[in-house]
mmCIF file of C-alpha atoms (C1' of nucleotides) in Angstrom:
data_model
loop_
_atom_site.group_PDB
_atom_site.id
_atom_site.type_symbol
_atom_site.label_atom_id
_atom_site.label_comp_id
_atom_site.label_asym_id
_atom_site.label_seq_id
_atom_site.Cartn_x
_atom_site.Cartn_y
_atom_site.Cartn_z
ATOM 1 C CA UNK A 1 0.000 0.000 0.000
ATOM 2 C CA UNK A 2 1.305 3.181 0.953
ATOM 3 C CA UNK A 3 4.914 3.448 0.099
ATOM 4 C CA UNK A 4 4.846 7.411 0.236
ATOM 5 C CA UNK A 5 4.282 6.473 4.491
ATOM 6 C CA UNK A 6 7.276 4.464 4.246
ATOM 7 C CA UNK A 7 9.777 6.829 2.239
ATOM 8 C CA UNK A 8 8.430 9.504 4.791
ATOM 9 C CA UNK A 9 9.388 7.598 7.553
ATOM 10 C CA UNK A 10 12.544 6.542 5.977
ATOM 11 C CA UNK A 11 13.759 10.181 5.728
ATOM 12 C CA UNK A 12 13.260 11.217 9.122
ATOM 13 C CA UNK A 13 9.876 12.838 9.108
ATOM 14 C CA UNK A 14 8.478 13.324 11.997
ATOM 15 C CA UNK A 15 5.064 11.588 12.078
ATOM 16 C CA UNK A 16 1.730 12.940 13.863
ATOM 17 C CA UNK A 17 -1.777 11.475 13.103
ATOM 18 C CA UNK A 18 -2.351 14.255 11.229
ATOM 19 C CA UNK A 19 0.611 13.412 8.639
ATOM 20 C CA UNK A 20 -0.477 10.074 8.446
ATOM 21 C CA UNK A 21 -3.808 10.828 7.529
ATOM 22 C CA UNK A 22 -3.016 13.234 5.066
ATOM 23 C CA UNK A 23 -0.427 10.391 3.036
ATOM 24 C CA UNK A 24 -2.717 8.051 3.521
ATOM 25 C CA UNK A 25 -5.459 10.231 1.551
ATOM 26 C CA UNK A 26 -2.758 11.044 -1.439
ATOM 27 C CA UNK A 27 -2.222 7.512 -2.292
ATOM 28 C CA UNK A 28 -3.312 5.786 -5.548
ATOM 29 C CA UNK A 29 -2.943 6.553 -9.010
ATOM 30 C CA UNK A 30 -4.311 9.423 -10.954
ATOM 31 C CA UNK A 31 -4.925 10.735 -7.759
ATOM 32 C CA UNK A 32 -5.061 15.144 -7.957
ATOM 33 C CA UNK A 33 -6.936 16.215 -5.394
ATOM 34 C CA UNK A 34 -7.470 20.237 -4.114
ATOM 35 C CA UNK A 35 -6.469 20.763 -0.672
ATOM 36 C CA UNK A 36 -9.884 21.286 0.501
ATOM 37 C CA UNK A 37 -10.553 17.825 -0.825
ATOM 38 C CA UNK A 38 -7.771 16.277 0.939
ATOM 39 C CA UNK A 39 -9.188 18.144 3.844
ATOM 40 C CA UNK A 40 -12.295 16.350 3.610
ATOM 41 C CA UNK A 41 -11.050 13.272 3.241
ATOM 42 C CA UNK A 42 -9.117 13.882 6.208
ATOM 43 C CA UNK A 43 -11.561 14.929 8.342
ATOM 44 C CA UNK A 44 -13.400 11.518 7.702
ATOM 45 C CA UNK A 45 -10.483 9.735 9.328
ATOM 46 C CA UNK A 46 -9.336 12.247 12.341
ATOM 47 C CA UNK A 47 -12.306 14.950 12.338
ATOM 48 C CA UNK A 48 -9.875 17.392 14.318
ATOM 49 C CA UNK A 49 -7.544 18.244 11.911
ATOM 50 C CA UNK A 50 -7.340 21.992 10.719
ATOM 51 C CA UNK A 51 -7.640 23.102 7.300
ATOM 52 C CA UNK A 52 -3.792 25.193 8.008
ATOM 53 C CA UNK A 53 -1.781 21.485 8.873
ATOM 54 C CA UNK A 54 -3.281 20.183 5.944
ATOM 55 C CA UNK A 55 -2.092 23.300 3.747
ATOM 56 C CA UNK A 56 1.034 22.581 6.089
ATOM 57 C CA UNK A 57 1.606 19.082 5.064
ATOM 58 C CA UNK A 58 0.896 19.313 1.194
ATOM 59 C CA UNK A 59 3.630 22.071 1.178
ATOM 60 C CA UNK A 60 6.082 20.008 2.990
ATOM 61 C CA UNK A 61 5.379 17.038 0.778
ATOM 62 C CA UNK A 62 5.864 19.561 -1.891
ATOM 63 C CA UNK A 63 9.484 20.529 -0.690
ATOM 64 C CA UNK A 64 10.206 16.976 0.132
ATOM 65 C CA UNK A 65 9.370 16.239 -3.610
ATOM 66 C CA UNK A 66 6.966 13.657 -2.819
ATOM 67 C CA UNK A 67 3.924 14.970 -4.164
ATOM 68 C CA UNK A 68 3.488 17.376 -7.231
ATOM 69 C CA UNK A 69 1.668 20.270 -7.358
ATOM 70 C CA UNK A 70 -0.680 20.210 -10.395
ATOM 71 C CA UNK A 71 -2.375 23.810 -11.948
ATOM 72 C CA UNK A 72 -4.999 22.502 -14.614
ATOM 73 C CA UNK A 73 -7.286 25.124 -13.742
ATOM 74 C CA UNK A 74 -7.194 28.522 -12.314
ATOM 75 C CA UNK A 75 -9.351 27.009 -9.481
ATOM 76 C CA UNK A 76 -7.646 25.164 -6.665
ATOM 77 C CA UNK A 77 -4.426 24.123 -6.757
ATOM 78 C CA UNK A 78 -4.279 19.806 -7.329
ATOM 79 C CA UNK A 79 -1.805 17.431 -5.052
ATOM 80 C CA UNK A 80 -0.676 14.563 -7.478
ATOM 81 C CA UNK A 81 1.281 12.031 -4.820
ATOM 82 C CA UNK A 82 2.821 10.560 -8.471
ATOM 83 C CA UNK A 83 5.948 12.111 -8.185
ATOM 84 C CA UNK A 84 8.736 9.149 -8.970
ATOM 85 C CA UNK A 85 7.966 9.124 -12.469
ATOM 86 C CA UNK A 86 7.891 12.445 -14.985
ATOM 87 C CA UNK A 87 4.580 12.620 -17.105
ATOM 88 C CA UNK A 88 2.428 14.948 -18.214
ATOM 89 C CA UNK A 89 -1.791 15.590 -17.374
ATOM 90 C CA UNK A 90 -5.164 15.062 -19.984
ATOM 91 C CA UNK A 91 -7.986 17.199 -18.739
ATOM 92 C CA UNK A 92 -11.262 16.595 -19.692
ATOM 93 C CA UNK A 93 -13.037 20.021 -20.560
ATOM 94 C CA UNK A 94 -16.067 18.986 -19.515
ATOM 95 C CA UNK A 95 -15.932 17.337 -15.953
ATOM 96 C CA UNK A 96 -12.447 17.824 -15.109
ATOM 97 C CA UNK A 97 -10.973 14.205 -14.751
ATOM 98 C CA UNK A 98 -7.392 14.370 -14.952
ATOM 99 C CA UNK A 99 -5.192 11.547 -15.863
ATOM 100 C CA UNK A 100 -1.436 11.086 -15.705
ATOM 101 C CA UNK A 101 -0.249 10.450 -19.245
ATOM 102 C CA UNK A 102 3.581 10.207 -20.455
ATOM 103 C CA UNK A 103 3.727 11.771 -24.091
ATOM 104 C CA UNK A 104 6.963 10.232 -26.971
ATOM 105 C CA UNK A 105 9.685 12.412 -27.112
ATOM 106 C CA UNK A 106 11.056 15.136 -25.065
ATOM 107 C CA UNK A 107 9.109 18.760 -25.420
ATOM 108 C CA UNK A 108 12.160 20.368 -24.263
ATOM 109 C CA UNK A 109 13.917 19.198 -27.520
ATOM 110 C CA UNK A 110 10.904 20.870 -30.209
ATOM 111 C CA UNK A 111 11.876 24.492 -28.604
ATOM 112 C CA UNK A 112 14.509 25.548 -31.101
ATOM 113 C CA UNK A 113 17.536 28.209 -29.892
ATOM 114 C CA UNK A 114 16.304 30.320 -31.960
ATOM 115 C CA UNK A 115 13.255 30.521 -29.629
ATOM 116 C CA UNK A 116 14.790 30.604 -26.135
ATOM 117 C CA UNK A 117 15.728 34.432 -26.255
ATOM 118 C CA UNK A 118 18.686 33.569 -24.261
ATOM 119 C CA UNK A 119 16.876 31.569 -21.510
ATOM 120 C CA UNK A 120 18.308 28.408 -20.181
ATOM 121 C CA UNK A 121 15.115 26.812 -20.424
ATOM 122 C CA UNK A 122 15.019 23.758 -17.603
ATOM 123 C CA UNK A 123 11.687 22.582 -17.613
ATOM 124 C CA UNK A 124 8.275 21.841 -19.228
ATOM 125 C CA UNK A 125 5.043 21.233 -18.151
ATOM 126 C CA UNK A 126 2.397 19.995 -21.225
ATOM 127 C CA UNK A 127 -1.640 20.325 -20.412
ATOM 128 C CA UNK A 128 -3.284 17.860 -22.844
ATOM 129 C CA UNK A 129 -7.106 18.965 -23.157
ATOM 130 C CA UNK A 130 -9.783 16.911 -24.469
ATOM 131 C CA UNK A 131 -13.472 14.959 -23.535
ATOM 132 C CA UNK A 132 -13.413 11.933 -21.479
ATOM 133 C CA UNK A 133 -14.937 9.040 -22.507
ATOM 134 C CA UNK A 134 -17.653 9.177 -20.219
ATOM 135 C CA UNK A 135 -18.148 13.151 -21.307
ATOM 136 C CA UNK A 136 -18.672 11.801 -24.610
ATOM 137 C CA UNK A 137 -20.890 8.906 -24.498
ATOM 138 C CA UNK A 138 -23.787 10.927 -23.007
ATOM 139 C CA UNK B 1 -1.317 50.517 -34.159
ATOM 140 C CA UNK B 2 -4.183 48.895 -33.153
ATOM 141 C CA UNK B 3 -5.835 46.056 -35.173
ATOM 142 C CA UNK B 4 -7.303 45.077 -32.127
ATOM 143 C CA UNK B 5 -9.575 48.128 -32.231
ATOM 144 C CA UNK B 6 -10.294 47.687 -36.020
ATOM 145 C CA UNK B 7 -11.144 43.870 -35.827
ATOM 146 C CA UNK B 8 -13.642 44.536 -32.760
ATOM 147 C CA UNK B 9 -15.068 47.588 -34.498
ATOM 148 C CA UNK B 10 -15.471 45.248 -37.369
ATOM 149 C CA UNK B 11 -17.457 43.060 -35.221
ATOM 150 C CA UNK B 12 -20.052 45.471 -33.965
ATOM 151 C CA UNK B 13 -18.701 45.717 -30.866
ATOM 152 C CA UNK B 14 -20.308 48.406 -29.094
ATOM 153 C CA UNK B 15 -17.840 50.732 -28.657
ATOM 154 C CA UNK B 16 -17.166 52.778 -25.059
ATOM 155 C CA UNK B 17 -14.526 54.639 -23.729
ATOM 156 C CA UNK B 18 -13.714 51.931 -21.158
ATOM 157 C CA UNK B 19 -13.378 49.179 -23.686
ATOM 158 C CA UNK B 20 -11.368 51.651 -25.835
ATOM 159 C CA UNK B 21 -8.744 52.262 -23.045
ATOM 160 C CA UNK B 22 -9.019 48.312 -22.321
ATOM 161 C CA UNK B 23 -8.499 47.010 -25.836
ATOM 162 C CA UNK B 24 -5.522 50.110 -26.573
ATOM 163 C CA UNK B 25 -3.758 48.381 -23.214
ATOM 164 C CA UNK B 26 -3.755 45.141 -24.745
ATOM 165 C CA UNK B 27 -1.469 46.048 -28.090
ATOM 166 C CA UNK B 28 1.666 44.608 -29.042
ATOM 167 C CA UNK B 29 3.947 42.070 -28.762
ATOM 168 C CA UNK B 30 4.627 39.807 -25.917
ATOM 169 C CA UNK B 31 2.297 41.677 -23.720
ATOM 170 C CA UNK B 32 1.222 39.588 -20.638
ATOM 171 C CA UNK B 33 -0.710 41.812 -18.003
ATOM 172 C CA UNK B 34 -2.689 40.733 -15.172
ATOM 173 C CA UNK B 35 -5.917 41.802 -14.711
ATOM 174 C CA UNK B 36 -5.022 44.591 -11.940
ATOM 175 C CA UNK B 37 -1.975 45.650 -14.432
ATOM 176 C CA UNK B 38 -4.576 46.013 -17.341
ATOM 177 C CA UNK B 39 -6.668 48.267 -14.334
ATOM 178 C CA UNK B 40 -3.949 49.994 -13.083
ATOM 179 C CA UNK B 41 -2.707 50.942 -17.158
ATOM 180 C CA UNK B 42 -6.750 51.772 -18.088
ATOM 181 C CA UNK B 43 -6.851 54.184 -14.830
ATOM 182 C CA UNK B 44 -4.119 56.061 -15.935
ATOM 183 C CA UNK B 45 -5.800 56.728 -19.371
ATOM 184 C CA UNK B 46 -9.604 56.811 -17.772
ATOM 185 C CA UNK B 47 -9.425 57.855 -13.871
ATOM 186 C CA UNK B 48 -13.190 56.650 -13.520
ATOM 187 C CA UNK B 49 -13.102 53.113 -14.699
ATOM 188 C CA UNK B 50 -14.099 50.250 -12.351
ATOM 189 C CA UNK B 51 -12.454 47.309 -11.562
ATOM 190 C CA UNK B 52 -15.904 45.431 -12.687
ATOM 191 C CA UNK B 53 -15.476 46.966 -16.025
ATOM 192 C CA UNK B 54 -12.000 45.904 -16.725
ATOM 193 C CA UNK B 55 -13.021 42.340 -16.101
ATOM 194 C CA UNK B 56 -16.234 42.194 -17.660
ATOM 195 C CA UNK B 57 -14.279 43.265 -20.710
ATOM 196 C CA UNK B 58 -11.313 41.106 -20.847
ATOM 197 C CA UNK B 59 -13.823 38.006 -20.295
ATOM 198 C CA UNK B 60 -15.814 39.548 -23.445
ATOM 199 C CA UNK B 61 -12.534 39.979 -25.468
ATOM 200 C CA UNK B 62 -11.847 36.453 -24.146
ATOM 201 C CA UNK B 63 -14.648 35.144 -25.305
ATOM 202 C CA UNK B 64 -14.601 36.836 -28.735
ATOM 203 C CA UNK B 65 -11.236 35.292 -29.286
ATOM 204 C CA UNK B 66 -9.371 38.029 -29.250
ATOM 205 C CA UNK B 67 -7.436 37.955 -26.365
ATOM 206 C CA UNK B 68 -6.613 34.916 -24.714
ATOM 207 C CA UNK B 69 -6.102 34.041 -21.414
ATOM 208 C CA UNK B 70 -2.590 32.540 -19.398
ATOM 209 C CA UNK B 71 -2.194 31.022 -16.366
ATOM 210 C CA UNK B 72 1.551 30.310 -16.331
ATOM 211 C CA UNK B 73 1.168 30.758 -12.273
ATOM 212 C CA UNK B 74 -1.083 29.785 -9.532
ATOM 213 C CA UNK B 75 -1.472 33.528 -9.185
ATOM 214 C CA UNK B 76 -3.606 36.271 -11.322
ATOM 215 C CA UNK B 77 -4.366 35.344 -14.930
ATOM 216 C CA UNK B 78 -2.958 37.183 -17.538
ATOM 217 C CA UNK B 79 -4.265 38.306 -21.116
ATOM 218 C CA UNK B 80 -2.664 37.988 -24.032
ATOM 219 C CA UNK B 81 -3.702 39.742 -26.831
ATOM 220 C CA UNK B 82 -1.622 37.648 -29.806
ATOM 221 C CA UNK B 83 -4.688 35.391 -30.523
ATOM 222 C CA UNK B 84 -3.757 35.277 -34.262
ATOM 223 C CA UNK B 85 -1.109 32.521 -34.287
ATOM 224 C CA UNK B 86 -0.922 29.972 -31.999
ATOM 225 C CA UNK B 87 1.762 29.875 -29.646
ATOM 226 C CA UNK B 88 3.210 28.304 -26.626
ATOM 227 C CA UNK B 89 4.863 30.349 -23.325
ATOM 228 C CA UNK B 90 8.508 30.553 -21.745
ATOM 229 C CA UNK B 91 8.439 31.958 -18.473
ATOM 230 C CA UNK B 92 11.852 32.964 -16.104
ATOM 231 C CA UNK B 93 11.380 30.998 -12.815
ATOM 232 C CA UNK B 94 12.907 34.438 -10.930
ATOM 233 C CA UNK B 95 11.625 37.177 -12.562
ATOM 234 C CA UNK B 96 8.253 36.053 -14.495
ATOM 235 C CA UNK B 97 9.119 37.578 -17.739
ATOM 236 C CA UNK B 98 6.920 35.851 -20.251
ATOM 237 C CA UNK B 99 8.003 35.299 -24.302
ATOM 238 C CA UNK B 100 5.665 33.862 -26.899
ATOM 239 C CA UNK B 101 7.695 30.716 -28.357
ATOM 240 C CA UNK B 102 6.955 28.491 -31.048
ATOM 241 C CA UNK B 103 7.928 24.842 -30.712
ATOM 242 C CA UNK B 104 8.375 22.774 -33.717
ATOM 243 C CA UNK B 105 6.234 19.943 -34.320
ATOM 244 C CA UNK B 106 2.891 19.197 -33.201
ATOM 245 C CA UNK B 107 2.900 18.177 -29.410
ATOM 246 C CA UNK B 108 -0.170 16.786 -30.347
ATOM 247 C CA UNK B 109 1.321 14.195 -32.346
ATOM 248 C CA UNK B 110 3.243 13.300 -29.020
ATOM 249 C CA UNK B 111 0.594 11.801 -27.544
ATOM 250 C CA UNK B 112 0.091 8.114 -28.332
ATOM 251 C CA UNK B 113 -3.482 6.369 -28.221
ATOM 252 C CA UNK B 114 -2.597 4.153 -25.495
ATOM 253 C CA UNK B 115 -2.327 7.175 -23.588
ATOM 254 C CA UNK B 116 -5.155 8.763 -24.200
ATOM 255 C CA UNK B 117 -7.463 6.655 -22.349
ATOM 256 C CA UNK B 118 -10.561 7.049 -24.468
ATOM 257 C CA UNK B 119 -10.206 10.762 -24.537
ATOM 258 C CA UNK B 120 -10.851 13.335 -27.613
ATOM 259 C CA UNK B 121 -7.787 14.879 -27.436
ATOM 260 C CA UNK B 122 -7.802 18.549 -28.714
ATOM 261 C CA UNK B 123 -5.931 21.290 -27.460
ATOM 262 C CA UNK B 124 -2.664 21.181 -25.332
ATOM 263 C CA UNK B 125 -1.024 23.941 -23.462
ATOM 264 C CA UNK B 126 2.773 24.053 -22.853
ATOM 265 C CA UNK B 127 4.786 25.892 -20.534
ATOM 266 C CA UNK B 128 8.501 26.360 -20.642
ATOM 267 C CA UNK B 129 10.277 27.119 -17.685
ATOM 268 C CA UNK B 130 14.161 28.955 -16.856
ATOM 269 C CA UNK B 131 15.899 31.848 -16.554
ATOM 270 C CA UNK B 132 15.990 34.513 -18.331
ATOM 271 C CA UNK B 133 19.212 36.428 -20.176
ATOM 272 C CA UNK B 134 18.384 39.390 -17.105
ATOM 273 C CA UNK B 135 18.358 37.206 -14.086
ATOM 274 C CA UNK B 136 21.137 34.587 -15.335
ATOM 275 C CA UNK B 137 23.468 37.479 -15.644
ATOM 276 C CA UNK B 138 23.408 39.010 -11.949
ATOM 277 C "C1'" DA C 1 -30.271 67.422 -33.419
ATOM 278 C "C1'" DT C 2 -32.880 64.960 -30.042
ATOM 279 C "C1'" DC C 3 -34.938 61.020 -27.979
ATOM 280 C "C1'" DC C 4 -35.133 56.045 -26.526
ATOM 281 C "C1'" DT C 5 -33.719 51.994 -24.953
ATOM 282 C "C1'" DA C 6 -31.033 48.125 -24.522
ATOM 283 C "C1'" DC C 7 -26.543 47.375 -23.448
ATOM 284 C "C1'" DG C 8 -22.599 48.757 -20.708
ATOM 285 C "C1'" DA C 9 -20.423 50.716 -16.353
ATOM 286 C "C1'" DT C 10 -20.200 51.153 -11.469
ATOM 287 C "C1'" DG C 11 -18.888 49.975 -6.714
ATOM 288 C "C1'" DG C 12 -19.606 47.372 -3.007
ATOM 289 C "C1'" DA C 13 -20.710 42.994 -1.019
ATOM 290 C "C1'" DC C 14 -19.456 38.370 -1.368
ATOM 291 C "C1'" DT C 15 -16.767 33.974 -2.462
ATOM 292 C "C1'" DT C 16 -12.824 31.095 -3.028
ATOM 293 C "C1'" DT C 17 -8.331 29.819 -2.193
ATOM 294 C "C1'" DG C 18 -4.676 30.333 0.436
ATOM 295 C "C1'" DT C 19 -1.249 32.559 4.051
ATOM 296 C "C1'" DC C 20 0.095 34.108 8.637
ATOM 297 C "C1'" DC C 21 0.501 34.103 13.526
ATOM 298 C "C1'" DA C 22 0.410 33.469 18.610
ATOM 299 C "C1'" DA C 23 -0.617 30.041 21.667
ATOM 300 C "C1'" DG C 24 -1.262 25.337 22.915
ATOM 301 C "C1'" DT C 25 0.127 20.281 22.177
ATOM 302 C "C1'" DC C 26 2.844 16.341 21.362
ATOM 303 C "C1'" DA C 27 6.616 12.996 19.253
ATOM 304 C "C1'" DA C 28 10.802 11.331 20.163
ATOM 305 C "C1'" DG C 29 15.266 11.379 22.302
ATOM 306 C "C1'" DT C 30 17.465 11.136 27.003
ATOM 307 C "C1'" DA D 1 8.858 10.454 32.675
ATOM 308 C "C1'" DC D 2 10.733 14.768 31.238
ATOM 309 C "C1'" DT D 3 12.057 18.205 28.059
ATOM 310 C "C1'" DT D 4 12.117 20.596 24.014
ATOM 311 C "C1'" DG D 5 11.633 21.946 19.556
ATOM 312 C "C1'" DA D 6 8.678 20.798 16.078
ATOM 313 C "C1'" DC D 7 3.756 20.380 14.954
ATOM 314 C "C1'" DT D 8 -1.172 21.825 15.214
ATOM 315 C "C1'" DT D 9 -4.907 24.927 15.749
ATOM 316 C "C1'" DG D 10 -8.376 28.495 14.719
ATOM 317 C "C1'" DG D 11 -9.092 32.773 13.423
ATOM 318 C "C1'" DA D 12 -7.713 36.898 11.185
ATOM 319 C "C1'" DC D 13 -6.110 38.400 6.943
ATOM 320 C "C1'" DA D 14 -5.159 38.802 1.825
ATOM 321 C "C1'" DA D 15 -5.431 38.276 -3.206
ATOM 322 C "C1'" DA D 16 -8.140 37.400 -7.179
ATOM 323 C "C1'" DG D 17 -12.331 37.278 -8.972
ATOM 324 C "C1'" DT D 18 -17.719 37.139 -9.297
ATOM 325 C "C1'" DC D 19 -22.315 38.990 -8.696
ATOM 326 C "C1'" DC D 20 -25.902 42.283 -8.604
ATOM 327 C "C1'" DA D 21 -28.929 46.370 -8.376
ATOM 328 C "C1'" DT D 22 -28.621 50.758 -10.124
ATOM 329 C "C1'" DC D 23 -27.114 54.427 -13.034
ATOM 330 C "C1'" DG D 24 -25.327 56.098 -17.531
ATOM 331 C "C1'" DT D 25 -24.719 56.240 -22.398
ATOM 332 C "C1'" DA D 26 -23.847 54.600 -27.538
ATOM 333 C "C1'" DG D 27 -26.022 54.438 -31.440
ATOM 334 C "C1'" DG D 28 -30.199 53.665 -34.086
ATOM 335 C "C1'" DA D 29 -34.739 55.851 -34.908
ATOM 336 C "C1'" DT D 30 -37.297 60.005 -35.721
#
DNA sequence: ATCCTACGATGGACTTTGTCCAAGTCAAGT
DNA sequence: ACTTGACTTGGACAAAGTCCATCGTAGGAT
């Protein structure tokens, strides 16, 4: 199960219910909850936990590089506990499921010099947009 | 100067004073403003216009397809009026200077059907990150 | 040139998402 | 078990944006 727990534990972290609850909610995959959802689902498990620890913990995971934060929409920030392996997001327009998808190639390569205006360009983050398939059928 | 002006005029747009100062904001290249920068620009021009007003016209001009919207941070959304050709942004990690890029290639492409889970893929939005000529330098 | 009227502008209240802080609590080492 | 520094809490605060009732005006009609 929850091998993000473990790799906490493993590098010192100091653990309180309220960690554990909130790594326990940001397991799975194609997991992106907002951190009022996590909240939620944290208060379901340990109803005293505050809104501010779980903003806490998401931005420690953050710094810790365990979980990725995810901006598909200009609504709430998204907590995406896939962070061991780079890949990219497919929104559907519609109802907003998100899934982790890993595109060929590397998008870093298709931005010529010529383009860079003298940046050293590091990273890249690609928002595929579409209709689910469940969007669709309906 | 402004074709921005000419197209909208071209398209009935009822023309005020407030959408004038809006729409002459928005001109040229590269241009990136939040929606308090496009206020704070539009006040200097037109003392009297509201806050209300500037947003109720950039979501028009939005919405028209004549300016489109950015969200290259979690924090206000910026407008870009270069709606003609599509294009992609680079954005300095320090400093937030944004530059219209074009990538070669189709990212689209990139994308194979066994990652697209059933979706209608049809848009995708790509952000490059680094640092700029200005903030590498210091 | 003036009048009408629907469309646009206004500002203030409200919402959402998130940050900050002082005070209380607790995990973990000794 | 004690101690201490790290963690948690709730509430105040802030930034970005939306909503709405009311007032004003652009532009067609006369």
């Amino acid at each position: 199960m929850s091998d993000l727990l473990e790799r906490l534990r493993g590098r010192g972290w100091r653990m309180t219910a309220q960690r554990r609850v909130v790594a326990e909610v940001l397991d799975g995959d194609h997991v992106h909850l907002t951190a009022d959802e996590v909240h939620a689902r944290a208060v379901a498990k340990l109803p005293e936990i505050s809104r501010a620890t779980v903003y806490n913990t998401l931005g420690e995971l953050v710094s810790l590089g365990e979980v990725l934060e995810v901006a598909t929409d200009r609504r709430a920030k998204r907590y995406d506990p896939n962070a061991h392996r780079p890949h990219q997001h497919l929104v559907c327009a519609r109802c907003g499921a998100i899934r982790d998808v890993h595109p060929a190639g590397n998008p870093l390569a298709d931005l010529p010099d010529s383009e860079r205006f003298g940046f050293v360009v590091s990273a890249v983050e690609v928002t595929y947009r579409g209709v689910c398939p469940n969007c669709a059928g309906a």
